[in-house]
Structures are given as C-alpha cells and as structure tokens.
Amino acid sequence: MRACAKSILAKEIEMLKLEHIFAGYSDATVLDDCSLTIGEGESAALLGRNGVGKSTLLLTIMGHVRVRRGSIRWHNQDLLKVPLHARARAGLGWVPQEREIFPSLTVEENLSVTALPGQWNLKAVYALFPRLQERRKNFGDELSGGEQQMLAIGRALMLNPKLLLLDEPLEGLAPVLVEELCAAIERMVRHEGQSIILVEQHVEQALLLTHRGIVLERGRVVHEAASTDLLADLSVLEKWVGVRIQPPT
Ligand SMILES: Nc1ncnc2c1ncn2[C@@H]1O[C@H](COP(=O)(O)OP(=O)(O)OP(=O)(O)O)[C@@H](O)[C@H]1O
Ligand SMILES: [Mg+2]
C-alpha cells in the first residue's frame, strides 16, 4: 500500500475544531485540555496507548460524553449546541468499538434502516464490500466478525457522513480480513474522498490510510505530524504508542 500524499487542504478549511476540551465520566476527567483540528477533506489516524481516551474523544464528538469546558466547532458552528440525535444529520458518522449492528435485521435492512441520501447508497456500499452483497439476505447475527465490521461501516456510510469516526475497526480480525478491510478503507478515503478519523492499534496501517497522525496521551494531543513523515521514522512513535512498530512491507 502506498502512503497518502500530504493533505494540502489540511487546516486551510477547518471542518472540526476542538479547543481546550475537558470531558469525562462522573468525577473522572479523561479528556484533559484536548485540542485538535481536522481540515475539510482530511483524514487522520488517532493513536495512543490503551486507556488514553481515544474512544472517549469520539464519544465526546458524537455527544455521548458531556463536555465540562472548551469548545467544539463543526463547519464553524457550535457543535455543543447540536443535540445528540441531530449529529448524524449534521454530517458526523460513527462506528463504535462494539460495532452495534442490528442482529435481527438482514444485512440489507441494516444498511437501509437509517440511510440518508447522498453518494453512499446500497450500490456504492456493495461495490466497496462485495461480501455484504453476497450476504444481503442474511441476518446480522449470522455474520462473521469481519462481516459485522463491514456492515457497521457500510451502515455508517449510508448516513452519508462528511466525517466518519472509526473506532478500532481492525480489532480482533484475522490478518486476511485486516487486509480486506484496509483495502476498502483505502478506496473509501482515496477514491471516494471520504474523510475519516481512524482510531487504531495497527499503527502502520492507520498511517498508510490517512494524511495525518495524531497521538493522544492522558487525554491530550501530545504529537502530530504528516502520516508520511511518521511512517518514515516509526521509532519516534514508539515512545508514544508504547509498542514496537513493524515497518509496513
Ligand atoms: N463509561 C465509562 N465510565 C467510567 N470510566 C470510563 C468509561 N469509559 C471509559 N472510561 C475510562 O476512561 C479512560 C479512557 O478510556 P477510553 O475507552 O476512552 O480509552 P481508549 O484510548 O479508547 O482505550 P482502548 O485503546 O483500550 O480502547 C480509561 O481510564 C477508562 O477506564
Ligand atoms: Mg477505545
């Protein structure tokens, strides 16, 4: 897989901007003065050790975690004033770590039930994931883990998000499925122009699929750089992410 070219759009037209966000659960502060910006048309990998707040950051953007201080701008509007149920319609898509597909609906029903008009329709999603087309009459609970992940992504795409938040989509998948899913995400980002924030433990794959890498540590952005630059010297990332990263083959 070739690395993504640096995004010339990055930060020129701001799509999402978090400024000094403090957020968490009951007494615990997880996001602790967290600031980041995603440009229009840009895709970013969100990296960091277990428990640093990556999922909490996505949950906060989607409105599931209350913000105590700070601001979130979405297309220059105050996102904190947009109610939770209206965020999908405002263009934010989210595939949670737990996938959450409907087990008693078929693949096609899962895809269609919440769909909104736009470039991502059944035809486009089936072109991205031919396996889903083959399984379109199967129920959600009849799918393998990899197929469920494809369905979760497909369903989120059917809402035609301007920005899609993906929380560890490769987690727990066999290597052959990791490859298949990476190829689909690559097509989605490069050829269809879909912007994503990709949370991943598979650091090198995540950087190959995005324009920029953002490292979170204790609820705060501590390092960010173009994905191509981070890929050129993965040892820089090792101290932040805490694992030995194998260079991509
Ligand atoms: N619902 C919750 N209630 C209370 N604390 C929570 C809740 N969810 C997460 N936490 C805590 O918030 C912190 C950040 O968790 P979060 O799930 O955002 O991390 P993460 O970076 O996504 O980790 P992982 O890589 O394991 O998915 C952790 O200390 C976690 O225990
Ligand atoms: Mg998480």
mmCIF file of C-alpha atoms and ligand atoms in Angstrom:
data_model
loop_
_atom_site.group_PDB
_atom_site.id
_atom_site.type_symbol
_atom_site.label_atom_id
_atom_site.label_comp_id
_atom_site.label_asym_id
_atom_site.label_seq_id
_atom_site.Cartn_x
_atom_site.Cartn_y
_atom_site.Cartn_z
ATOM 1 C CA MET A 1 0.000 0.000 0.000
ATOM 2 C CA ARG A 2 1.286 3.461 -0.917
ATOM 3 C CA ALA A 3 1.301 6.214 1.750
ATOM 4 C CA CYS A 4 -1.268 9.002 1.416
ATOM 5 C CA ALA A 5 0.062 12.258 -0.003
ATOM 6 C CA LYS A 6 0.135 15.135 2.458
ATOM 7 C CA SER A 7 -3.171 16.922 2.531
ATOM 8 C CA ILE A 8 -2.848 20.370 1.056
ATOM 9 C CA LEU A 9 -6.304 21.155 2.425
ATOM 10 C CA ALA A 10 -5.386 20.319 5.987
ATOM 11 C CA LYS A 11 -6.200 23.160 8.337
ATOM 12 C CA GLU A 12 -6.915 25.573 5.459
ATOM 13 C CA ILE A 13 -10.641 24.955 5.633
ATOM 14 C CA GLU A 14 -11.464 23.736 9.109
ATOM 15 C CA MET A 15 -14.107 21.045 9.337
ATOM 16 C CA LEU A 16 -13.822 20.048 13.000
ATOM 17 C CA LYS A 17 -12.062 22.039 15.684
ATOM 18 C CA LEU A 18 -11.779 21.034 19.343
ATOM 19 C CA GLU A 19 -10.371 23.695 21.632
ATOM 20 C CA HIS A 20 -9.284 23.010 25.210
ATOM 21 C CA ILE A 21 -11.817 20.250 25.798
ATOM 22 C CA PHE A 22 -12.256 18.835 29.299
ATOM 23 C CA ALA A 23 -14.634 15.864 29.454
ATOM 24 C CA GLY A 24 -15.063 12.543 31.252
ATOM 25 C CA TYR A 25 -17.255 10.264 33.322
ATOM 26 C CA SER A 26 -18.733 11.324 36.705
ATOM 27 C CA ASP A 27 -15.695 12.515 38.709
ATOM 28 C CA ALA A 28 -13.009 11.278 36.307
ATOM 29 C CA THR A 29 -11.592 13.727 33.777
ATOM 30 C CA VAL A 30 -10.484 11.795 30.684
ATOM 31 C CA LEU A 31 -10.060 14.499 28.046
ATOM 32 C CA ASP A 32 -7.786 16.989 29.762
ATOM 33 C CA ASP A 33 -7.266 20.157 27.711
ATOM 34 C CA CYS A 34 -7.596 18.359 24.383
ATOM 35 C CA SER A 35 -7.302 20.443 21.195
ATOM 36 C CA LEU A 36 -7.250 19.270 17.588
ATOM 37 C CA THR A 37 -8.341 20.353 14.129
ATOM 38 C CA ILE A 38 -9.404 18.276 11.142
ATOM 39 C CA GLY A 39 -9.417 20.055 7.780
ATOM 40 C CA GLU A 40 -12.038 19.638 5.073
ATOM 41 C CA GLY A 41 -11.230 16.516 3.040
ATOM 42 C CA GLU A 42 -8.616 15.390 5.539
ATOM 43 C CA SER A 43 -8.260 12.005 7.225
ATOM 44 C CA ALA A 44 -6.412 11.455 10.488
ATOM 45 C CA ALA A 45 -5.152 8.479 12.473
ATOM 46 C CA LEU A 46 -5.757 8.831 16.215
ATOM 47 C CA LEU A 47 -3.101 6.853 18.044
ATOM 48 C CA GLY A 48 -2.174 6.169 21.644
ATOM 49 C CA ARG A 49 -1.863 3.520 24.339
ATOM 50 C CA ASN A 50 -4.841 1.718 25.880
ATOM 51 C CA GLY A 51 -6.969 3.926 28.090
ATOM 52 C CA VAL A 52 -5.612 7.332 26.972
ATOM 53 C CA GLY A 53 -9.070 8.497 25.876
ATOM 54 C CA LYS A 54 -9.330 7.715 22.154
ATOM 55 C CA SER A 55 -12.840 6.244 22.355
ATOM 56 C CA THR A 56 -13.870 8.966 24.808
ATOM 57 C CA LEU A 57 -12.780 11.575 22.259
ATOM 58 C CA LEU A 58 -15.020 10.028 19.581
ATOM 59 C CA LEU A 59 -17.886 9.668 22.095
ATOM 60 C CA THR A 60 -17.475 13.337 23.013
ATOM 61 C CA ILE A 61 -17.646 14.425 19.359
ATOM 62 C CA MET A 62 -20.836 12.354 18.959
ATOM 63 C CA GLY A 63 -22.340 13.911 22.105
ATOM 64 C CA HIS A 64 -22.336 10.815 24.316
ATOM 65 C CA VAL A 65 -19.915 12.280 26.870
ATOM 66 C CA ARG A 66 -20.647 15.644 28.450
ATOM 67 C CA VAL A 67 -18.149 18.442 27.847
ATOM 68 C CA ARG A 68 -17.247 20.360 31.007
ATOM 69 C CA ARG A 69 -15.134 23.054 29.421
ATOM 70 C CA GLY A 70 -13.906 24.026 25.972
ATOM 71 C CA SER A 71 -15.494 24.311 22.547
ATOM 72 C CA ILE A 72 -16.138 22.111 19.533
ATOM 73 C CA ARG A 73 -16.747 23.822 16.198
ATOM 74 C CA TRP A 74 -18.191 21.828 13.303
ATOM 75 C CA HIS A 75 -18.167 23.658 9.971
ATOM 76 C CA ASN A 76 -17.776 26.821 12.036
ATOM 77 C CA GLN A 77 -20.890 26.158 14.101
ATOM 78 C CA ASP A 78 -21.041 25.381 17.803
ATOM 79 C CA LEU A 79 -21.376 21.579 17.857
ATOM 80 C CA LEU A 80 -22.140 21.560 21.567
ATOM 81 C CA LYS A 81 -25.476 23.214 20.724
ATOM 82 C CA VAL A 82 -26.378 20.409 18.275
ATOM 83 C CA PRO A 83 -28.363 17.724 20.125
ATOM 84 C CA LEU A 84 -27.030 14.185 20.090
ATOM 85 C CA HIS A 85 -29.756 12.839 17.769
ATOM 86 C CA ALA A 86 -29.066 15.598 15.202
ATOM 87 C CA ARG A 87 -25.326 14.983 14.868
ATOM 88 C CA ALA A 88 -25.653 12.265 12.212
ATOM 89 C CA ARG A 89 -27.854 14.554 10.138
ATOM 90 C CA ALA A 90 -25.243 17.299 10.634
ATOM 91 C CA GLY A 91 -22.722 15.014 8.881
ATOM 92 C CA LEU A 92 -20.952 13.121 11.660
ATOM 93 C CA GLY A 93 -20.767 9.348 11.287
ATOM 94 C CA TRP A 94 -19.529 6.921 13.924
ATOM 95 C CA VAL A 95 -18.669 3.232 14.056
ATOM 96 C CA PRO A 96 -18.287 2.377 17.751
ATOM 97 C CA GLN A 97 -15.718 -0.087 19.062
ATOM 98 C CA GLU A 98 -18.585 -2.533 19.818
ATOM 99 C CA ARG A 99 -19.969 -2.428 16.225
ATOM 100 C CA GLU A 100 -23.622 -2.500 17.346
ATOM 101 C CA ILE A 101 -25.350 -3.841 14.259
ATOM 102 C CA PHE A 102 -28.986 -4.986 14.474
ATOM 103 C CA PRO A 103 -28.820 -8.805 14.884
ATOM 104 C CA SER A 104 -32.438 -9.486 13.883
ATOM 105 C CA LEU A 105 -32.369 -7.424 10.689
ATOM 106 C CA THR A 106 -30.886 -8.623 7.405
ATOM 107 C CA VAL A 107 -27.727 -7.056 6.003
ATOM 108 C CA GLU A 108 -29.795 -5.040 3.522
ATOM 109 C CA GLU A 109 -32.226 -3.896 6.234
ATOM 110 C CA ASN A 110 -29.321 -2.915 8.499
ATOM 111 C CA LEU A 111 -27.932 -0.786 5.671
ATOM 112 C CA SER A 112 -31.235 0.802 4.680
ATOM 113 C CA VAL A 113 -32.937 1.422 8.012
ATOM 114 C CA THR A 114 -31.178 4.704 8.854
ATOM 115 C CA ALA A 115 -29.949 5.735 5.393
ATOM 116 C CA LEU A 116 -29.802 9.360 4.272
ATOM 117 C CA PRO A 117 -29.468 10.487 0.631
ATOM 118 C CA GLY A 118 -26.011 11.052 -0.896
ATOM 119 C CA GLN A 119 -23.147 9.390 -2.773
ATOM 120 C CA TRP A 120 -23.212 6.340 -0.442
ATOM 121 C CA ASN A 121 -26.194 4.184 -1.392
ATOM 122 C CA LEU A 122 -26.669 0.390 -1.497
ATOM 123 C CA LYS A 123 -24.890 0.134 -4.850
ATOM 124 C CA ALA A 124 -21.844 2.107 -3.668
ATOM 125 C CA VAL A 125 -21.610 0.229 -0.352
ATOM 126 C CA TYR A 126 -21.909 -3.153 -2.108
ATOM 127 C CA ALA A 127 -19.183 -2.088 -4.552
ATOM 128 C CA LEU A 128 -16.960 -1.323 -1.551
ATOM 129 C CA PHE A 129 -17.866 -4.538 0.282
ATOM 130 C CA PRO A 130 -18.868 -7.249 -2.241
ATOM 131 C CA ARG A 131 -19.144 -9.695 0.691
ATOM 132 C CA LEU A 132 -22.102 -7.713 2.021
ATOM 133 C CA GLN A 133 -23.906 -8.047 -1.287
ATOM 134 C CA GLU A 134 -23.378 -11.821 -1.184
ATOM 135 C CA ARG A 135 -24.769 -11.882 2.351
ATOM 136 C CA ARG A 136 -27.511 -9.285 1.838
ATOM 137 C CA LYS A 137 -30.343 -11.616 2.914
ATOM 138 C CA ASN A 138 -28.511 -12.951 5.988
ATOM 139 C CA PHE A 139 -29.361 -11.675 9.452
ATOM 140 C CA GLY A 140 -26.860 -9.600 11.412
ATOM 141 C CA ASP A 141 -26.196 -12.400 13.893
ATOM 142 C CA GLU A 142 -25.357 -14.831 11.075
ATOM 143 C CA LEU A 143 -22.281 -12.845 10.033
ATOM 144 C CA SER A 144 -18.636 -13.407 10.954
ATOM 145 C CA GLY A 145 -16.790 -10.749 12.971
ATOM 146 C CA GLY A 146 -15.211 -9.322 9.827
ATOM 147 C CA GLU A 147 -18.543 -9.180 8.000
ATOM 148 C CA GLN A 148 -20.152 -7.474 11.002
ATOM 149 C CA GLN A 149 -17.424 -4.841 10.911
ATOM 150 C CA MET A 150 -18.013 -4.291 7.179
ATOM 151 C CA LEU A 151 -21.735 -3.972 7.879
ATOM 152 C CA ALA A 152 -21.147 -1.487 10.707
ATOM 153 C CA ILE A 153 -19.005 0.650 8.390
ATOM 154 C CA GLY A 154 -21.448 0.259 5.493
ATOM 155 C CA ARG A 155 -24.366 1.316 7.674
ATOM 156 C CA ALA A 156 -22.494 4.396 8.900
ATOM 157 C CA LEU A 157 -21.618 5.302 5.288
ATOM 158 C CA MET A 158 -25.305 5.056 4.281
ATOM 159 C CA LEU A 159 -25.882 8.107 6.503
ATOM 160 C CA ASN A 160 -23.523 9.933 4.121
ATOM 161 C CA PRO A 161 -21.288 11.499 6.760
ATOM 162 C CA LYS A 162 -18.880 14.318 5.939
ATOM 163 C CA LEU A 163 -16.585 12.841 8.574
ATOM 164 C CA LEU A 164 -16.644 9.197 9.655
ATOM 165 C CA LEU A 165 -15.226 8.239 13.060
ATOM 166 C CA LEU A 166 -13.923 4.646 13.104
ATOM 167 C CA ASP A 167 -13.039 3.102 16.469
ATOM 168 C CA GLU A 168 -10.551 0.237 16.035
ATOM 169 C CA PRO A 169 -12.242 -1.352 13.004
ATOM 170 C CA LEU A 170 -9.411 -3.888 12.617
ATOM 171 C CA GLU A 171 -9.561 -5.103 16.229
ATOM 172 C CA GLY A 172 -9.792 -8.862 16.619
ATOM 173 C CA LEU A 173 -9.836 -9.628 12.888
ATOM 174 C CA ALA A 174 -7.775 -12.323 11.177
ATOM 175 C CA PRO A 175 -4.881 -10.977 9.034
ATOM 176 C CA VAL A 176 -6.668 -11.742 5.757
ATOM 177 C CA LEU A 177 -9.688 -9.707 6.891
ATOM 178 C CA VAL A 178 -7.464 -6.874 8.137
ATOM 179 C CA GLU A 179 -6.073 -6.709 4.602
ATOM 180 C CA GLU A 180 -9.548 -6.776 3.009
ATOM 181 C CA LEU A 181 -10.862 -4.063 5.315
ATOM 182 C CA CYS A 182 -7.770 -1.869 4.842
ATOM 183 C CA ALA A 183 -8.208 -2.099 1.073
ATOM 184 C CA ALA A 184 -11.847 -0.995 1.428
ATOM 185 C CA ILE A 185 -10.937 1.899 3.762
ATOM 186 C CA GLU A 186 -8.208 2.934 1.320
ATOM 187 C CA ARG A 187 -10.726 3.014 -1.556
ATOM 188 C CA MET A 188 -13.175 4.922 0.615
ATOM 189 C CA VAL A 189 -10.600 7.596 1.541
ATOM 190 C CA ARG A 190 -8.558 7.886 -1.669
ATOM 191 C CA HIS A 191 -11.064 7.245 -4.420
ATOM 192 C CA GLU A 192 -14.342 8.331 -2.847
ATOM 193 C CA GLY A 193 -12.846 11.257 -0.880
ATOM 194 C CA GLN A 194 -14.361 10.157 2.437
ATOM 195 C CA SER A 195 -12.849 11.941 5.469
ATOM 196 C CA ILE A 196 -12.208 9.720 8.470
ATOM 197 C CA ILE A 197 -10.757 9.789 11.958
ATOM 198 C CA LEU A 198 -9.323 6.322 12.409
ATOM 199 C CA VAL A 199 -8.542 5.050 15.900
ATOM 200 C CA GLU A 200 -6.217 2.071 15.528
ATOM 201 C CA GLN A 201 -3.693 -0.072 17.354
ATOM 202 C CA HIS A 202 -2.424 -1.193 13.925
ATOM 203 C CA VAL A 203 -0.320 1.966 13.742
ATOM 204 C CA GLU A 204 1.405 1.462 10.418
ATOM 205 C CA GLN A 205 -1.809 0.511 8.594
ATOM 206 C CA ALA A 206 -3.601 3.506 10.104
ATOM 207 C CA LEU A 207 -0.866 5.878 8.892
ATOM 208 C CA LEU A 208 -0.932 4.387 5.412
ATOM 209 C CA LEU A 209 -4.651 5.126 5.220
ATOM 210 C CA THR A 210 -4.559 8.744 6.437
ATOM 211 C CA HIS A 211 -2.956 12.137 5.853
ATOM 212 C CA ARG A 212 -2.005 12.906 9.430
ATOM 213 C CA GLY A 213 -1.198 11.065 12.638
ATOM 214 C CA ILE A 214 -2.340 12.476 15.977
ATOM 215 C CA VAL A 215 -1.044 10.999 19.239
ATOM 216 C CA LEU A 216 -3.121 11.165 22.393
ATOM 217 C CA GLU A 217 -1.569 10.742 25.841
ATOM 218 C CA ARG A 218 -3.574 11.116 29.057
ATOM 219 C CA GLY A 219 -6.441 12.807 27.261
ATOM 220 C CA ARG A 220 -4.373 15.373 25.403
ATOM 221 C CA VAL A 221 -2.769 15.667 21.948
ATOM 222 C CA VAL A 222 0.990 15.370 22.516
ATOM 223 C CA HIS A 223 2.304 14.883 18.993
ATOM 224 C CA GLU A 224 1.039 15.257 15.438
ATOM 225 C CA ALA A 225 2.663 15.095 12.030
ATOM 226 C CA ALA A 226 2.001 14.133 8.417
ATOM 227 C CA SER A 227 1.460 10.355 8.202
ATOM 228 C CA THR A 228 4.203 10.096 5.569
ATOM 229 C CA ASP A 229 6.702 11.721 7.967
ATOM 230 C CA LEU A 230 5.671 9.448 10.839
ATOM 231 C CA LEU A 231 5.986 6.407 8.576
ATOM 232 C CA ALA A 232 9.491 7.490 7.560
ATOM 233 C CA ASP A 233 10.695 7.177 11.158
ATOM 234 C CA LEU A 234 8.404 4.923 13.174
ATOM 235 C CA SER A 235 10.807 4.912 16.122
ATOM 236 C CA VAL A 236 9.549 8.430 17.010
ATOM 237 C CA LEU A 237 6.091 6.967 17.561
ATOM 238 C CA GLU A 238 7.218 4.013 19.619
ATOM 239 C CA LYS A 239 7.726 6.100 22.725
ATOM 240 C CA TRP A 240 4.177 7.465 22.462
ATOM 241 C CA VAL A 241 2.361 4.345 21.452
ATOM 242 C CA GLY A 242 4.409 2.051 23.655
ATOM 243 C CA VAL A 243 4.796 -0.885 21.285
ATOM 244 C CA ARG A 244 7.453 -1.839 18.830
ATOM 245 C CA ILE A 245 6.062 -0.921 15.438
ATOM 246 C CA GLN A 246 6.947 -3.091 12.493
ATOM 247 C CA PRO A 247 7.558 -1.085 9.322
ATOM 248 C CA PRO A 248 4.958 -1.863 6.651
ATOM 249 C CA THR A 249 6.013 -4.367 3.973
HETATM 250 N N1 LIG B 1 -18.244 4.565 30.763
HETATM 251 C C1 LIG B 1 -17.152 4.853 31.485
HETATM 252 N N2 LIG B 1 -17.248 5.183 32.795
HETATM 253 C C2 LIG B 1 -16.164 5.488 33.535
HETATM 254 N N3 LIG B 1 -14.893 5.481 33.049
HETATM 255 C C3 LIG B 1 -14.731 5.145 31.758
HETATM 256 C C4 LIG B 1 -15.842 4.804 30.909
HETATM 257 N N4 LIG B 1 -15.362 4.520 29.666
HETATM 258 C C5 LIG B 1 -14.019 4.663 29.739
HETATM 259 N N5 LIG B 1 -13.641 5.032 30.981
HETATM 260 C C6 LIG B 1 -12.255 5.322 31.416
HETATM 261 O O1 LIG B 1 -11.783 6.434 30.679
HETATM 262 C C7 LIG B 1 -10.420 6.262 30.315
HETATM 263 C C8 LIG B 1 -10.269 6.367 28.810
HETATM 264 O O2 LIG B 1 -10.961 5.283 28.214
HETATM 265 P P1 LIG B 1 -11.139 5.148 26.645
HETATM 266 O O3 LIG B 1 -12.018 3.963 26.417
HETATM 267 O O4 LIG B 1 -11.560 6.441 26.060
HETATM 268 O O5 LIG B 1 -9.633 4.833 26.186
HETATM 269 P P2 LIG B 1 -9.086 4.288 24.798
HETATM 270 O O6 LIG B 1 -7.890 5.120 24.470
HETATM 271 O O7 LIG B 1 -10.176 4.210 23.792
HETATM 272 O O8 LIG B 1 -8.588 2.821 25.225
HETATM 273 P P3 LIG B 1 -8.534 1.463 24.340
HETATM 274 O O9 LIG B 1 -7.315 1.581 23.477
HETATM 275 O O10 LIG B 1 -8.383 0.407 25.378
HETATM 276 O O11 LIG B 1 -9.801 1.326 23.563
HETATM 277 C C9 LIG B 1 -9.988 4.907 30.888
HETATM 278 O O12 LIG B 1 -9.357 5.150 32.121
HETATM 279 C C10 LIG B 1 -11.296 4.186 31.088
HETATM 280 O O13 LIG B 1 -11.203 3.273 32.162
HETATM 281 MG MG MG B 2 -11.092 2.629 22.803
#
